[in-house]
Short mmCIF file of C-alpha atoms in Angstrom, two decimals:
data_model
loop_
_atom_site.label_atom_id
_atom_site.label_comp_id
_atom_site.label_asym_id
_atom_site.label_seq_id
_atom_site.Cartn_x
_atom_site.Cartn_y
_atom_site.Cartn_z
CA MET Z 1455 13.93 -10.54 -32.34
CA LYS Z 1456 12.44 -10.74 -35.75
CA SER Z 1457 8.76 -10.05 -35.01
CA ALA Z 1458 9.75 -7.22 -33.26
CA GLU Z 1459 12.03 -5.61 -36.27
CA TRP Z 1460 9.19 -6.09 -38.59
CA VAL Z 1461 6.75 -5.00 -36.46
CA GLY Z 1462 9.36 -1.63 -35.72
CA GLN Z 1463 9.60 -1.70 -39.95
CA GLN Z 1464 5.64 -1.48 -40.10
CA LEU Z 1465 5.70 1.26 -36.75
CA LYS Z 1466 8.34 3.82 -38.98
CA VAL Z 1467 5.75 5.30 -41.80
CA LEU Z 1468 3.90 6.05 -38.14
CA PRO Z 1469 3.66 9.78 -36.82
CA CYS Z 1470 4.65 7.94 -33.43
CA LEU Z 1471 7.97 7.68 -30.92
CA LEU Z 1472 9.78 4.54 -31.38
CA HIS Z 1473 11.65 3.22 -28.49
CA ASN Z 1474 12.40 -0.35 -27.57
CA GLN Z 1475 14.04 -1.78 -24.39
CA THR Z 1476 16.42 -4.74 -24.34
CA PHE Z 1477 16.40 -7.20 -22.22
CA ILE Z 1478 18.21 -10.83 -21.26
CA ALA Z 1479 15.64 -13.69 -21.15
CA PRO Z 1480 16.02 -17.85 -20.44
CA THR Z 1481 15.23 -19.87 -23.30
CA TRP Z 1482 14.34 -24.28 -22.87
CA ALA Z 1483 14.69 -26.91 -25.39
CA GLN Z 1484 14.20 -29.96 -25.20
CA HIS Z 1485 16.24 -32.24 -28.15
CA SER Z 1486 14.58 -34.91 -27.65
CA THR Z 1487 11.76 -37.34 -26.06
CA PRO Z 1488 12.75 -37.80 -21.57
CA SER Z 1489 12.24 -41.23 -20.57
CA LEU Z 1490 11.51 -42.74 -17.59
CA VAL Z 1491 11.72 -46.38 -16.80
CA ILE Z 1492 11.66 -48.78 -13.73
CA GLN Z 1493 14.98 -51.11 -14.44
CA GLN Z 1494 13.76 -53.99 -12.56
CA TYR Z 1495 10.49 -54.25 -14.42
CA ASN Z 1496 11.57 -52.85 -17.67
CA LEU Z 1497 8.41 -50.94 -17.05
CA ALA Z 1498 8.43 -47.84 -18.95
CA PHE Z 1499 6.02 -44.98 -18.66
CA GLN Z 1500 4.51 -42.79 -21.18
CA ASN Z 1501 5.91 -39.19 -21.72
CA ASN Z 1502 3.17 -36.47 -21.49
CA ILE Z 1503 0.66 -39.04 -20.40
CA ASP Z 1504 2.63 -40.50 -17.25
CA PHE Z 1505 5.00 -37.81 -16.30
CA VAL Z 1506 6.62 -34.77 -18.54
CA GLY Z 1507 9.83 -33.36 -18.59
CA LEU Z 1508 9.28 -29.66 -16.97
CA ARG Z 1509 10.51 -26.98 -18.93
CA TYR Z 1510 13.77 -25.13 -17.54
CA GLY Z 1511 14.28 -28.12 -15.58
CA GLY Z 1512 17.83 -29.34 -16.23
CA SER Z 1513 20.77 -28.44 -18.97
CA GLY Z 1514 22.68 -31.60 -20.68
CA ASP Z 1515 21.99 -34.82 -21.95
CA TYR Z 1516 21.01 -36.64 -18.72
CA HIS Z 1517 21.37 -40.80 -18.81
CA ILE Z 1518 21.32 -41.02 -14.92
CA THR Z 1519 20.08 -44.76 -13.24
CA SER Z 1520 19.92 -43.82 -9.13
CA LYS Z 1521 17.32 -45.00 -6.35
CA LEU Z 1522 14.20 -42.69 -5.56
CA HIS Z 1523 14.92 -40.56 -2.56
CA GLN Z 1524 11.16 -39.78 -0.36
CA ILE Z 1525 11.41 -36.43 0.29
CA ASN Z 1526 9.40 -36.76 3.67
CA ASN Z 1527 8.02 -33.20 3.86
CA PHE Z 1528 7.12 -31.38 1.35
CA GLY Z 1529 10.70 -30.11 0.01
CA CYS Z 1530 10.42 -26.33 0.93
CA ASN Z 1531 13.58 -26.14 3.06
CA SER Z 1532 17.07 -27.00 3.06
CA SER Z 1533 16.63 -29.22 6.11
CA ASP Z 1534 14.02 -32.03 3.89
CA PHE Z 1535 16.98 -32.62 1.81
CA VAL Z 1536 19.51 -34.67 4.49
CA GLY Z 1537 21.81 -37.85 2.75
CA LEU Z 1538 20.04 -37.04 -0.93
CA GLU Z 1539 23.17 -36.90 -2.70
CA GLY Z 1540 23.70 -38.64 -6.29
CA GLU Z 1541 19.94 -39.90 -5.62
CA ILE Z 1542 16.23 -38.69 -7.12
CA ALA Z 1543 14.67 -37.00 -5.09
CA PHE Z 1544 10.81 -37.61 -5.19
CA ILE Z 1545 8.84 -34.82 -3.71
CA PRO Z 1546 5.55 -34.31 -3.37
CA SER Z 1547 3.41 -31.11 -5.00
CA GLY Z 1548 2.45 -28.20 -3.02
CA SER Z 1549 3.48 -25.67 0.22
CA CYS Z 1550 5.77 -24.07 -1.60
CA THR Z 1551 7.06 -23.30 -5.90
CA ILE Z 1552 8.31 -26.23 -8.15
CA PHE Z 1553 11.24 -24.43 -8.63
CA THR Z 1554 11.35 -24.28 -4.78
CA LYS Z 1555 11.91 -27.77 -4.35
CA ALA Z 1556 14.29 -28.20 -7.65
CA PHE Z 1557 17.00 -25.46 -6.48
CA LEU Z 1558 16.94 -26.73 -2.81
CA ALA Z 1559 17.50 -30.29 -4.17
CA GLN Z 1560 20.03 -29.30 -6.39
CA GLY Z 1561 21.94 -27.81 -3.76
CA ALA Z 1562 22.20 -30.89 -2.09
CA ASN Z 1563 23.22 -33.10 -4.65
CA ALA Z 1564 20.23 -35.03 -6.32
CA SER Z 1565 21.62 -36.22 -9.63
CA ALA Z 1566 17.36 -35.23 -10.69
CA VAL Z 1567 14.30 -34.39 -8.89
CA ILE Z 1568 10.80 -35.87 -9.54
CA ILE Z 1569 7.62 -33.74 -8.77
CA TYR Z 1570 4.19 -35.80 -8.03
CA ASN Z 1571 1.17 -34.28 -7.64
CA THR Z 1572 -0.67 -35.32 -4.37
CA ALA Z 1573 -4.57 -35.05 -5.44
CA GLN Z 1574 -5.97 -35.82 -8.79
CA GLY Z 1575 -5.62 -33.99 -11.95
CA SER Z 1576 -3.25 -33.24 -15.00
CA LEU Z 1577 0.69 -33.42 -14.59
CA PRO Z 1578 2.19 -30.69 -12.65
CA GLY Z 1579 2.88 -27.98 -15.54
CA SER Z 1580 4.62 -25.15 -13.98
CA ARG Z 1581 7.95 -23.72 -15.29
CA VAL Z 1582 11.62 -24.25 -12.91
CA LEU Z 1583 11.77 -20.70 -12.41
CA PRO Z 1584 10.93 -18.24 -9.91
CA SER Z 1585 8.60 -16.40 -10.60
CA PRO Z 1586 9.42 -13.21 -11.60
CA TRP Z 1587 12.71 -13.81 -12.68
CA PHE Z 1588 14.94 -11.12 -13.73
CA GLU Z 1589 18.86 -11.56 -15.18
CA GLY Z 1590 21.37 -12.75 -13.08
CA ASP Z 1591 18.55 -14.80 -10.79
CA PRO Z 1592 19.55 -18.69 -10.79
CA LEU Z 1593 18.60 -21.72 -13.09
CA VAL Z 1594 17.77 -24.99 -12.37
CA THR Z 1595 20.80 -27.67 -14.19
CA VAL Z 1596 18.95 -31.29 -13.29
CA PRO Z 1597 16.81 -32.31 -14.80
CA VAL Z 1598 13.59 -32.19 -13.19
CA PHE Z 1599 10.10 -34.68 -14.11
CA GLY Z 1600 6.83 -34.18 -13.33
CA VAL Z 1601 4.56 -37.00 -12.60
CA SER Z 1602 0.77 -37.88 -12.64
CA PHE Z 1603 -1.18 -38.75 -9.23
CA SER Z 1604 -1.20 -42.52 -9.64
CA VAL Z 1605 2.25 -42.48 -11.32
CA GLY Z 1606 3.69 -40.98 -8.37
CA ASN Z 1607 0.93 -43.58 -5.11
CA TYR Z 1608 2.92 -46.16 -7.41
CA LEU Z 1609 6.54 -44.42 -7.24
CA ARG Z 1610 6.33 -43.46 -3.68
CA GLU Z 1611 5.58 -47.02 -2.95
CA ILE Z 1612 8.12 -48.68 -4.76
CA SER Z 1613 10.65 -45.85 -3.14
CA ILE Z 1614 10.42 -48.28 0.32
CA ASN Z 1615 12.19 -50.37 -1.32
CA ASN Z 1616 16.01 -48.41 -1.80
CA SER Z 1617 17.32 -50.79 -3.66
CA TRP Z 1618 15.20 -50.46 -6.79
CA GLU Z 1619 16.61 -48.19 -9.46
CA VAL Z 1620 15.12 -45.67 -11.96
CA LEU Z 1621 16.24 -44.51 -15.51
CA LEU Z 1622 15.74 -41.59 -16.06
CA ARG Z 1623 17.03 -39.87 -19.73
CA SER Z 1624 16.30 -36.19 -20.33
CA ASN Z 1625 18.44 -34.03 -22.92
CA THR Z 1626 17.50 -30.51 -23.01
CA THR Z 1627 20.01 -26.99 -23.07
CA ILE Z 1628 18.47 -23.95 -20.96
CA TYR Z 1629 20.46 -20.55 -21.71
CA THR Z 1630 20.16 -16.59 -21.98
CA THR Z 1631 20.25 -14.69 -24.84
CA PRO Z 1632 18.93 -10.70 -25.50
CA THR Z 1633 15.26 -10.44 -26.40
CA GLN Z 1634 13.03 -6.79 -26.65
CA ASN Z 1635 10.23 -4.38 -26.17
CA LEU Z 1636 9.15 -2.49 -28.83
CA PHE Z 1637 7.11 1.12 -27.53
CA CYS Z 1638 5.14 3.56 -30.14
CA ASP Z 1639 4.07 6.31 -28.77
CA THR Z 1640 1.59 9.00 -29.48
CA PRO Z 1641 3.33 12.60 -29.65
CA GLY Z 1642 1.05 14.40 -28.08
CA GLY Z 1643 -1.24 13.69 -25.07
CA ASP Z 1644 -0.53 14.05 -21.42
CA PRO Z 1645 2.98 12.33 -20.86
CA ASN Z 1646 2.19 12.21 -16.82
CA SER Z 1647 -0.78 10.46 -17.75
CA THR Z 1648 -0.06 7.41 -20.37
CA ILE Z 1649 -2.07 4.74 -21.31
CA ILE Z 1650 -0.31 1.51 -22.46
CA LEU Z 1651 -1.76 -1.27 -24.87
CA GLY Z 1652 0.56 -4.29 -25.22
CA ALA Z 1653 0.74 -7.58 -26.86
CA HIS Z 1654 3.29 -9.79 -26.47
CA LEU Z 1655 5.31 -11.24 -29.34
CA ASP Z 1656 6.55 -14.29 -28.83
CA SER Z 1657 5.19 -18.02 -29.16
CA VAL Z 1658 6.03 -21.13 -27.68
CA GLU Z 1659 8.88 -23.01 -29.45
CA ALA Z 1660 5.69 -26.54 -29.98
CA GLY Z 1661 3.78 -23.92 -32.36
CA PRO Z 1662 4.31 -20.78 -34.83
CA GLY Z 1663 1.59 -18.99 -32.38
CA ILE Z 1664 -0.79 -17.55 -35.14
CA ASN Z 1665 -3.46 -17.06 -31.96
CA ASP Z 1666 -1.38 -16.93 -29.22
CA ASN Z 1667 -0.28 -14.31 -29.73
CA GLY Z 1668 -0.08 -12.60 -33.43
CA SER Z 1669 -4.10 -11.99 -32.91
CA GLY Z 1670 -3.27 -9.49 -30.38
CA SER Z 1671 -0.04 -7.84 -31.78
CA ALA Z 1672 -1.12 -7.95 -35.05
CA THR Z 1673 -4.27 -5.72 -33.09
CA VAL Z 1674 -2.17 -3.77 -31.76
CA LEU Z 1675 -0.47 -3.07 -34.36
CA GLU Z 1676 -3.49 -2.23 -36.54
CA LEU Z 1677 -5.71 -0.07 -33.30
CA ALA Z 1678 -2.08 2.20 -34.12
CA ILE Z 1679 -2.28 2.38 -37.51
CA GLN Z 1680 -5.14 3.49 -37.44
CA TRP Z 1681 -5.20 6.22 -34.56
CA PHE Z 1682 -2.40 7.33 -36.51
CA ALA Z 1683 -5.04 7.73 -39.29
CA THR Z 1684 -7.40 9.87 -37.77
CA GLY Z 1685 -4.92 12.44 -36.86
CA LEU Z 1686 -6.33 13.10 -33.47
CA THR Z 1687 -4.52 14.27 -30.43
CA PRO Z 1688 -5.36 12.10 -27.13
CA LYS Z 1689 -5.67 14.00 -23.86
CA ASN Z 1690 -4.03 11.14 -22.00
CA ARG Z 1691 -0.22 10.11 -24.25
CA ILE Z 1692 -0.92 6.19 -25.61
CA ARG Z 1693 1.73 4.21 -25.75
CA PHE Z 1694 1.54 1.05 -27.78
CA ALA Z 1695 3.79 -1.64 -26.70
CA TRP Z 1696 4.96 -5.29 -27.68
CA TRP Z 1697 6.29 -7.54 -25.33
CA GLY Z 1698 9.06 -10.46 -25.30
CA ALA Z 1699 9.19 -13.25 -23.46
CA GLU Z 1700 5.67 -13.60 -21.74
CA GLU Z 1701 5.77 -17.72 -22.92
CA GLU Z 1702 8.30 -17.06 -20.57
CA GLY Z 1703 6.29 -15.37 -17.40
CA LEU Z 1704 5.60 -12.44 -18.54
CA LEU Z 1705 8.95 -11.13 -18.70
CA GLY Z 1706 9.26 -8.52 -21.12
CA SER Z 1707 6.30 -6.56 -19.34
CA ARG Z 1708 7.51 -7.48 -15.79
CA ASN Z 1709 11.01 -5.91 -17.29
CA TYR Z 1710 9.94 -2.89 -18.00
CA LEU Z 1711 7.64 -2.16 -15.09
CA ARG Z 1712 10.72 -2.82 -12.72
CA TYR Z 1713 12.88 -0.93 -14.75
CA LEU Z 1714 11.27 2.07 -14.42
CA GLU Z 1715 10.35 1.82 -11.22
CA GLN Z 1716 14.13 1.16 -9.73
CA HIS Z 1717 15.68 3.77 -12.35
CA ASP Z 1718 13.18 6.04 -13.80
CA GLN Z 1719 10.64 6.59 -10.91
CA ALA Z 1720 9.43 9.84 -12.60
CA GLU Z 1721 8.45 8.17 -15.91
CA PHE Z 1722 6.94 5.05 -14.06
CA ASN Z 1723 4.71 7.11 -12.53
CA THR Z 1724 3.36 8.61 -15.58
CA ILE Z 1725 1.50 5.24 -16.21
CA ALA Z 1726 -2.68 5.41 -15.60
CA LEU Z 1727 -3.56 2.01 -16.81
CA GLY Z 1728 -2.49 -1.36 -18.93
CA LEU Z 1729 -4.65 -2.58 -21.34
CA ASN Z 1730 -3.56 -6.43 -22.53
CA LEU Z 1731 -4.55 -8.03 -25.64
CA ASP Z 1732 -3.60 -11.84 -25.87
CA MET Z 1733 -5.71 -14.94 -27.74
CA VAL Z 1734 -8.71 -12.64 -29.40
CA GLY Z 1735 -9.17 -15.25 -32.78
CA SER Z 1736 -10.33 -18.60 -30.70
CA PRO Z 1737 -11.57 -20.19 -33.23
CA ASN Z 1738 -13.61 -21.73 -30.50
CA PHE Z 1739 -14.23 -18.09 -29.22
CA ILE Z 1740 -15.53 -17.53 -25.85
CA PRO Z 1741 -15.72 -13.48 -25.68
CA MET Z 1742 -14.53 -12.61 -21.79
CA ILE Z 1743 -13.84 -9.00 -20.43
CA GLY Z 1744 -11.10 -9.12 -17.60
CA LYS Z 1745 -12.95 -8.80 -14.16
CA TYR Z 1746 -10.59 -8.38 -11.37
CA SER Z 1747 -11.18 -10.04 -8.13
CA SER Z 1748 -10.54 -8.32 -4.95
CA ASP Z 1749 -7.58 -9.17 -3.21
CA PRO Z 1750 -6.39 -7.06 0.41
CA SER Z 1751 -2.73 -7.24 -1.34
CA VAL Z 1752 -3.34 -4.99 -3.95
CA PRO Z 1753 -3.80 -1.50 -3.56
CA THR Z 1754 -7.47 0.44 -3.67
CA ALA Z 1755 -6.17 2.51 -7.00
CA ALA Z 1756 -5.75 -0.73 -8.38
CA ARG Z 1757 -8.77 -2.49 -8.28
CA ASN Z 1758 -10.89 0.53 -8.40
CA GLY Z 1759 -8.93 1.35 -11.34
CA SER Z 1760 -9.76 -2.07 -12.40
CA ASN Z 1761 -13.31 -1.96 -12.53
CA TYR Z 1762 -13.42 0.71 -13.87
CA ILE Z 1763 -12.22 -0.66 -17.13
CA THR Z 1764 -14.25 -3.98 -16.51
CA LYS Z 1765 -17.15 -1.25 -16.75
CA LEU Z 1766 -16.22 0.43 -20.38
CA PHE Z 1767 -15.76 -3.12 -21.95
CA MET Z 1768 -19.17 -4.06 -20.71
CA ASP Z 1769 -20.92 -0.99 -21.35
CA HIS Z 1770 -19.64 -1.51 -25.77
CA TYR Z 1771 -20.81 -5.33 -25.07
CA ALA Z 1772 -24.21 -3.57 -24.08
CA SER Z 1773 -24.31 -0.91 -27.03
CA ILE Z 1774 -23.96 -3.42 -29.62
CA GLU Z 1775 -26.36 -5.46 -27.87
CA ALA Z 1776 -23.68 -8.79 -27.43
CA GLN Z 1777 -23.03 -11.38 -24.62
CA HIS Z 1778 -20.20 -12.05 -23.03
CA GLU Z 1779 -18.36 -13.24 -20.19
CA PHE Z 1780 -16.01 -12.35 -17.77
CA ILE Z 1781 -11.98 -13.86 -16.95
CA GLU Z 1782 -10.44 -12.66 -13.37
CA MET Z 1783 -7.04 -10.75 -14.20
CA THR Z 1784 -5.07 -12.55 -11.31
CA ALA Z 1785 -2.79 -14.10 -13.57
CA GLY Z 1786 -2.85 -15.29 -17.18
CA SER Z 1787 -0.55 -12.49 -19.47
CA ASP Z 1788 1.00 -9.38 -19.00
CA HIS Z 1789 -1.96 -7.60 -17.81
CA TYR Z 1790 -0.70 -8.98 -14.27
CA ALA Z 1791 2.54 -7.28 -14.45
CA PHE Z 1792 0.46 -3.74 -14.03
CA ILE Z 1793 -1.25 -5.35 -11.35
CA GLU Z 1794 1.29 -6.58 -9.73
CA LYS Z 1795 2.67 -3.16 -9.47
CA GLY Z 1796 -0.97 -1.63 -7.92
CA ILE Z 1797 -1.38 -0.38 -11.67
CA PRO Z 1798 -5.03 -0.62 -12.87
CA ALA Z 1799 -5.20 -2.43 -15.74
CA GLY Z 1800 -7.65 -4.30 -18.19
CA ARG Z 1801 -8.29 -7.58 -21.12
CA ILE Z 1802 -10.37 -9.05 -23.36
CA HIS Z 1803 -9.88 -12.39 -24.59
CA SER Z 1804 -11.31 -14.83 -26.80
CA GLY Z 1805 -10.05 -17.82 -24.63
CA ALA Z 1806 -7.32 -20.69 -24.54
CA ALA Z 1807 -8.23 -23.71 -22.46
CA GLN Z 1808 -11.78 -22.80 -21.23
CA LYS Z 1809 -14.04 -25.68 -22.66
CA LYS Z 1810 -17.74 -24.73 -24.20
CA ASP Z 1811 -20.34 -25.95 -22.20
CA ILE Z 1812 -24.41 -25.90 -23.76
CA PRO Z 1813 -25.23 -22.69 -22.61
CA LEU Z 1814 -21.99 -21.47 -24.48
CA LYS Z 1815 -22.92 -23.06 -27.34
CA ARG Z 1816 -26.05 -21.38 -27.32
CA LYS Z 1817 -25.16 -18.18 -26.77
CA TYR Z 1818 -21.32 -18.30 -29.41
CA GLY Z 1819 -22.14 -21.25 -31.24
CA GLY Z 1820 -19.08 -23.51 -32.23
CA LEU Z 1821 -18.01 -26.73 -30.67
CA ILE Z 1822 -19.84 -28.65 -27.57
CA ASN Z 1823 -17.10 -29.67 -24.79
CA ALA Z 1824 -14.34 -28.30 -26.90
CA ILE Z 1825 -11.82 -26.00 -25.50
CA ALA Z 1826 -11.92 -22.00 -26.89
CA ASP Z 1827 -8.50 -22.88 -28.88
CA THR Z 1828 -7.56 -26.72 -29.41
CA CYS Z 1829 -4.66 -25.62 -31.07
CA TYR Z 1830 -3.79 -23.92 -28.03
CA HIS Z 1831 0.43 -24.37 -27.54
CA GLN Z 1832 0.39 -26.67 -30.24
CA SER Z 1833 1.48 -26.81 -34.06
CA CYS Z 1834 -1.27 -26.53 -35.20
CA ASP Z 1835 -1.65 -22.86 -34.62
CA ASP Z 1836 -1.08 -21.56 -37.74
CA LEU Z 1837 -2.76 -19.47 -40.18
CA GLN Z 1838 -5.91 -21.76 -40.11
CA ASN Z 1839 -6.13 -21.00 -36.70
CA PHE Z 1840 -8.78 -18.42 -35.77
CA SER Z 1841 -12.27 -16.95 -36.39
CA SER Z 1842 -12.59 -14.00 -38.38
CA GLU Z 1843 -16.21 -13.61 -37.01
CA ILE Z 1844 -14.24 -12.79 -33.45
CA LEU Z 1845 -11.15 -10.99 -35.24
CA ASP Z 1846 -14.15 -8.06 -36.05
CA GLN Z 1847 -15.54 -7.97 -32.67
CA ILE Z 1848 -12.86 -7.81 -29.83
CA PRO Z 1849 -10.90 -5.11 -31.72
CA VAL Z 1850 -13.61 -2.73 -31.76
CA ALA Z 1851 -13.90 -3.25 -28.57
CA MET Z 1852 -10.29 -2.33 -27.56
CA ALA Z 1853 -10.25 0.68 -29.75
CA SER Z 1854 -13.78 2.44 -28.48
CA VAL Z 1855 -12.38 1.51 -24.85
CA LEU Z 1856 -9.45 3.12 -25.63
CA GLN Z 1857 -10.74 6.09 -27.30
CA THR Z 1858 -12.73 6.76 -24.20
CA LEU Z 1859 -9.54 5.99 -22.03
CA ALA Z 1860 -7.67 8.06 -24.28
CA ASN Z 1861 -10.35 11.34 -24.67
CA LEU Z 1862 -10.81 11.63 -20.72
CA GLU Z 1863 -10.98 14.71 -18.32
CA ASN Z 1864 -9.34 14.07 -15.64
CA LEU Z 1865 -8.60 9.89 -16.17
CA ARG Z 1866 -6.83 9.46 -12.93
CA GLU Z 1867 -9.68 10.86 -11.25
CA LYS Z 1868 -12.11 8.56 -13.08
CA LEU Z 1869 -10.00 5.57 -12.35
CA ARG Z 1870 -9.25 6.17 -8.27
CA GLU Z 1871 -13.19 6.39 -8.32
CA GLY Z 1872 -13.52 2.80 -9.76
CA ALA Z 1873 -17.21 1.75 -11.36
CA ALA Z 1874 -19.38 -0.95 -9.54
CA ILE Z 1875 -19.01 -3.50 -11.82
CA ILE Z 1876 -22.94 -4.69 -11.97
CA SER Z 1877 -24.55 -6.60 -15.34
CA THR Z 1878 -28.35 -6.79 -15.65
CA ASN Z 1879 -27.84 -10.91 -16.67
CA ALA Z 1880 -24.79 -11.46 -13.65
CA GLN Z 1881 -26.57 -15.15 -13.13
CA ASP Z 1882 -26.06 -15.68 -16.34
CA ARG Z 1883 -22.44 -14.67 -17.30
CA ILE Z 1884 -20.06 -17.23 -16.29
CA THR Z 1885 -16.21 -16.09 -14.61
CA PHE Z 1886 -13.47 -18.22 -15.60
CA LYS Z 1887 -10.30 -18.34 -13.54
CA ASP Z 1888 -7.27 -18.40 -14.95
CA LYS Z 1889 -5.08 -21.33 -14.49
CA HIS Z 1890 -2.02 -20.54 -16.15
CA GLU Z 1891 1.00 -19.56 -13.51
CA PHE Z 1892 3.08 -16.64 -13.54
#
């Protein structure tokens, strides 16, 4: 809320139409390090290596000693949890969301839930929330842990002997709180053809959020300031937006679009497209233009329009003779809230957990075999965690695309027509997947 108040103060000196939207978001806090111990051997597993306390899993100070109850199916139906009461539900990953598994286990009076990976890979990392979450939707109150593939195999073996007990400790809080989205509209421009350029204002609890997403939200503010400094009137209305609660599952952008769709359909219909800036100053940067992968569930107009926006970014990079890669727009940040609603979207991104290999090092410099932002979602995402080089590049690219879109005659017609995504060096460009689950 404080960051939104500060941005609002900066916007008051601009000739924009300032408004906001308040909504309710869940907040989760972990107050102490969780623990997981096999009582018979006093075998303690390592937090964040062998297991992790999942976000939005549990609310309270729990010291649980109980038997593991192996769920033989995937835990996606209430019938999977017969005879569970008082025990720790031990559930394989897959087939449905972690929230579904945990919520059904809670309904069967499980004392806690442990989700284990069924294949080699990182620890389970999803939020224990329905996606999307809106005010009034349920929350899980029992602790929910995720364990690695190897620990899962070990626990599965000992769960066969139902006399063995596990000690599980978790001290967390879940509560709901009001937060807001903030908007600054150009007074001019076609009100029936609105371009939304947004960035999220919130950060994760672990870090100050300078790159994620101070870099994006500050860029949107600077673009708004520079736009109004020109004195130009766009042909299409621009709505600069600062979203709340992105880190909790795109809650700000999703709440905004849902509210309009349900309560102000006329205003919802004015939205021509959404642009998004999230993490645009990564120290070990990889410039990535959002590219929409074909999905038959998304309306053709959204696919075509997203392709048109992608081509504008590509044209800008070609004009300055600069390299770029691609990133799929199937998840990851607030652009996805628009895609879900069938609205064209575009993004440009400097990287989060994408690893830089030797060919990428040759293109962009930086560190080999290191991710784009080694402080991603960590306490070191501070005032030293940015690259001025990429911060000089990405805002200019977005300004170029925004100016083109804002001044297009027949914007919606252009978006419907789409554009072929053709790259002269397509074989040299990587398309990264965004691994966020939203």
